[in-house]
């Protein structure tokens, strides 16, 4: 599906897991993608989130490494281990953070990456993260960061401690690998002024020395919500020599709610990315195109990436109309898909209207899409009419969930 709709690559979080078949399954997935003309890349934390082998009893599982090397675990100011608790399907999981100054951890990460790209030659690349679970306050890390305390759990110094070496290790094995470095911010965020230093620090110099083919990934959820990102806002001057990706969580558990319709957010993401000279856009995909709201989100992603100046009305006419039995039906779908947010008390009438529309349709897929929307809205109405707060049904951005 991604290949048919011009998606360059698909990133998989936690791809290597024993219960998913480990390396053999990963090779099959990556090989299948290449056969279809697209790529699969691994999304992995380097200092946390399980490392390269996300889950299982494996040599390159970061959690197994921490069990054998507790001195490599990051320390909070009070000397305790830095860890975040994640609510998941099977209870609560403690996610330990690594010490970015620990030489054994550094060696382990690079060895893991070398193994990964040799073991899975079909792998298209990696999106690597220093992780946003926290930073280490051991004496070595405090000294390395210049003694600065941090108000938030990420650090340019930690990125500099691993991204350049990790990139070099990967490129030695696969010179053409897609290498994406996560920043956890929008390039306009005040925290990113550290990338704009006119006299670069030693950490920034390390990052700026990386190859121009490196992709830097920025997020835009909050900027889209607040409207602070405007057409023509330029990338940080120091970073213009690289390639760039803007990511968003539209229509997911992280923003808006899983399987929610988010076409307008996607349109704005693509328009603003184009105006800022961004090379690529990325979105989180949690479910398949069977879910009609998500199908239209994915199609909007394709459409507005190619046509960033087009309008929602253009999308309705060019994409949705053929799939819903006409432009008028597409306009109805677009309006009703947002009711659970804007005016949930209108949902019963909307469901009745949808029933009338489907009764006049002969195309199975058009009927299926409208039936999906009807069921989606009815589920929300059932909860909301009983006084359930919508914020309890849809995780806020600040909530952390294990996506295993």
mmCIF file of N, CA, C and O in Angstrom, residues 3 12 15 23-41 119-124:
data_model
loop_
_atom_site.group_PDB
_atom_site.id
_atom_site.type_symbol
_atom_site.label_atom_id
_atom_site.label_comp_id
_atom_site.label_asym_id
_atom_site.label_seq_id
_atom_site.Cartn_x
_atom_site.Cartn_y
_atom_site.Cartn_z
ATOM 1 N N UNK A 3 3.925 1.551 -1.087
ATOM 2 C CA UNK A 3 4.577 1.663 -2.389
ATOM 3 C C UNK A 3 3.615 2.226 -3.432
ATOM 4 O O UNK A 3 3.975 3.104 -4.219
ATOM 5 N N UNK A 12 9.573 1.284 11.604
ATOM 6 C CA UNK A 12 8.930 0.368 12.552
ATOM 7 C C UNK A 12 9.584 0.520 13.925
ATOM 8 O O UNK A 12 10.797 0.342 14.068
ATOM 9 N N UNK A 15 11.129 -3.114 16.092
ATOM 10 C CA UNK A 15 10.991 -4.140 15.057
ATOM 11 C C UNK A 15 11.554 -5.493 15.500
ATOM 12 O O UNK A 15 10.986 -6.541 15.182
ATOM 13 N N UNK A 23 15.137 -11.662 14.046
ATOM 14 C CA UNK A 23 15.859 -11.260 12.843
ATOM 15 C C UNK A 23 15.222 -11.827 11.579
ATOM 16 O O UNK A 23 15.099 -11.129 10.561
ATOM 17 N N UNK A 24 14.793 -13.084 11.615
ATOM 18 C CA UNK A 24 14.230 -13.706 10.411
ATOM 19 C C UNK A 24 13.005 -12.952 9.909
ATOM 20 O O UNK A 24 12.869 -12.678 8.709
ATOM 21 N N UNK A 25 12.119 -12.595 10.825
ATOM 22 C CA UNK A 25 10.927 -11.852 10.431
ATOM 23 C C UNK A 25 11.299 -10.460 9.921
ATOM 24 O O UNK A 25 10.747 -9.985 8.917
ATOM 25 N N UNK A 26 12.220 -9.809 10.592
ATOM 26 C CA UNK A 26 12.651 -8.475 10.166
ATOM 27 C C UNK A 26 13.227 -8.516 8.755
ATOM 28 O O UNK A 26 12.943 -7.631 7.928
ATOM 29 N N UNK A 27 14.015 -9.528 8.457
ATOM 30 C CA UNK A 27 14.596 -9.640 7.110
ATOM 31 C C UNK A 27 13.506 -9.837 6.066
ATOM 32 O O UNK A 27 13.563 -9.255 4.977
ATOM 33 N N UNK A 28 12.525 -10.646 6.399
ATOM 34 C CA UNK A 28 11.419 -10.890 5.449
ATOM 35 C C UNK A 28 10.648 -9.605 5.174
ATOM 36 O O UNK A 28 10.308 -9.295 4.027
ATOM 37 N N UNK A 29 10.356 -8.845 6.224
ATOM 38 C CA UNK A 29 9.611 -7.599 6.057
ATOM 39 C C UNK A 29 10.409 -6.593 5.217
ATOM 40 O O UNK A 29 9.878 -5.978 4.292
ATOM 41 N N UNK A 30 11.685 -6.442 5.544
ATOM 42 C CA UNK A 30 12.530 -5.477 4.826
ATOM 43 C C UNK A 30 12.720 -5.895 3.373
ATOM 44 O O UNK A 30 12.722 -5.045 2.462
ATOM 45 N N UNK A 31 12.880 -7.183 3.135
ATOM 46 C CA UNK A 31 13.045 -7.689 1.776
ATOM 47 C C UNK A 31 11.772 -7.486 0.965
ATOM 48 O O UNK A 31 11.817 -7.069 -0.198
ATOM 49 N N UNK A 32 10.627 -7.761 1.578
ATOM 50 C CA UNK A 32 9.343 -7.578 0.905
ATOM 51 C C UNK A 32 9.159 -6.121 0.497
ATOM 52 O O UNK A 32 8.714 -5.824 -0.623
ATOM 53 N N UNK A 33 9.512 -5.191 1.389
ATOM 54 C CA UNK A 33 9.385 -3.767 1.083
ATOM 55 C C UNK A 33 10.242 -3.389 -0.121
ATOM 56 O O UNK A 33 9.787 -2.685 -1.035
ATOM 57 N N UNK A 34 11.484 -3.876 -0.140
ATOM 58 C CA UNK A 34 12.365 -3.559 -1.274
ATOM 59 C C UNK A 34 11.816 -4.120 -2.578
ATOM 60 O O UNK A 34 11.932 -3.488 -3.634
ATOM 61 N N UNK A 35 11.232 -5.297 -2.519
ATOM 62 C CA UNK A 35 10.623 -5.874 -3.722
ATOM 63 C C UNK A 35 9.508 -4.984 -4.259
ATOM 64 O O UNK A 35 9.275 -4.932 -5.468
ATOM 65 N N UNK A 36 8.836 -4.277 -3.364
ATOM 66 C CA UNK A 36 7.728 -3.410 -3.752
ATOM 67 C C UNK A 36 8.187 -1.981 -4.082
ATOM 68 O O UNK A 36 7.365 -1.124 -4.413
ATOM 69 N N UNK A 37 9.493 -1.715 -3.942
ATOM 70 C CA UNK A 37 10.010 -0.401 -4.310
ATOM 71 C C UNK A 37 9.985 0.639 -3.214
ATOM 72 O O UNK A 37 10.051 1.840 -3.479
ATOM 73 N N UNK A 38 9.904 0.178 -1.975
ATOM 74 C CA UNK A 38 9.961 1.107 -0.855
ATOM 75 C C UNK A 38 10.929 0.541 0.186
ATOM 76 O O UNK A 38 11.510 -0.526 -0.013
ATOM 77 N N UNK A 39 11.132 1.252 1.275
ATOM 78 C CA UNK A 39 12.098 0.834 2.293
ATOM 79 C C UNK A 39 11.417 0.686 3.643
ATOM 80 O O UNK A 39 10.419 1.346 3.929
ATOM 81 N N UNK A 40 11.990 -0.168 4.459
ATOM 82 C CA UNK A 40 11.639 -0.237 5.875
ATOM 83 C C UNK A 40 12.879 0.160 6.667
ATOM 84 O O UNK A 40 13.981 -0.311 6.398
ATOM 85 N N UNK A 41 12.682 1.069 7.636
ATOM 86 C CA UNK A 41 13.795 1.436 8.515
ATOM 87 C C UNK A 41 13.401 1.212 9.969
ATOM 88 O O UNK A 41 12.214 1.181 10.314
ATOM 89 N N UNK A 119 23.628 -7.949 9.867
ATOM 90 C CA UNK A 119 22.700 -9.067 10.037
ATOM 91 C C UNK A 119 21.455 -8.911 9.157
ATOM 92 O O UNK A 119 20.881 -9.901 8.714
ATOM 93 N N UNK A 120 21.060 -7.650 8.920
ATOM 94 C CA UNK A 120 19.852 -7.385 8.119
ATOM 95 C C UNK A 120 20.240 -6.447 6.975
ATOM 96 O O UNK A 120 19.957 -5.240 7.017
ATOM 97 N N UNK A 121 20.906 -6.970 5.950
ATOM 98 C CA UNK A 121 21.350 -6.103 4.855
ATOM 99 C C UNK A 121 20.200 -5.471 4.083
ATOM 100 O O UNK A 121 20.395 -4.470 3.386
ATOM 101 N N UNK A 122 18.994 -6.042 4.218
ATOM 102 C CA UNK A 122 17.826 -5.489 3.522
ATOM 103 C C UNK A 122 17.256 -4.246 4.215
ATOM 104 O O UNK A 122 16.408 -3.541 3.665
ATOM 105 N N UNK A 123 17.705 -3.974 5.426
ATOM 106 C CA UNK A 123 17.203 -2.835 6.198
ATOM 107 C C UNK A 123 17.517 -1.529 5.473
ATOM 108 O O UNK A 123 18.641 -1.306 5.020
ATOM 109 N N UNK A 124 16.512 -0.647 5.395
ATOM 110 C CA UNK A 124 16.688 0.591 4.636
ATOM 111 C C UNK A 124 17.401 1.696 5.379
ATOM 112 O O UNK A 124 17.903 2.638 4.768
#
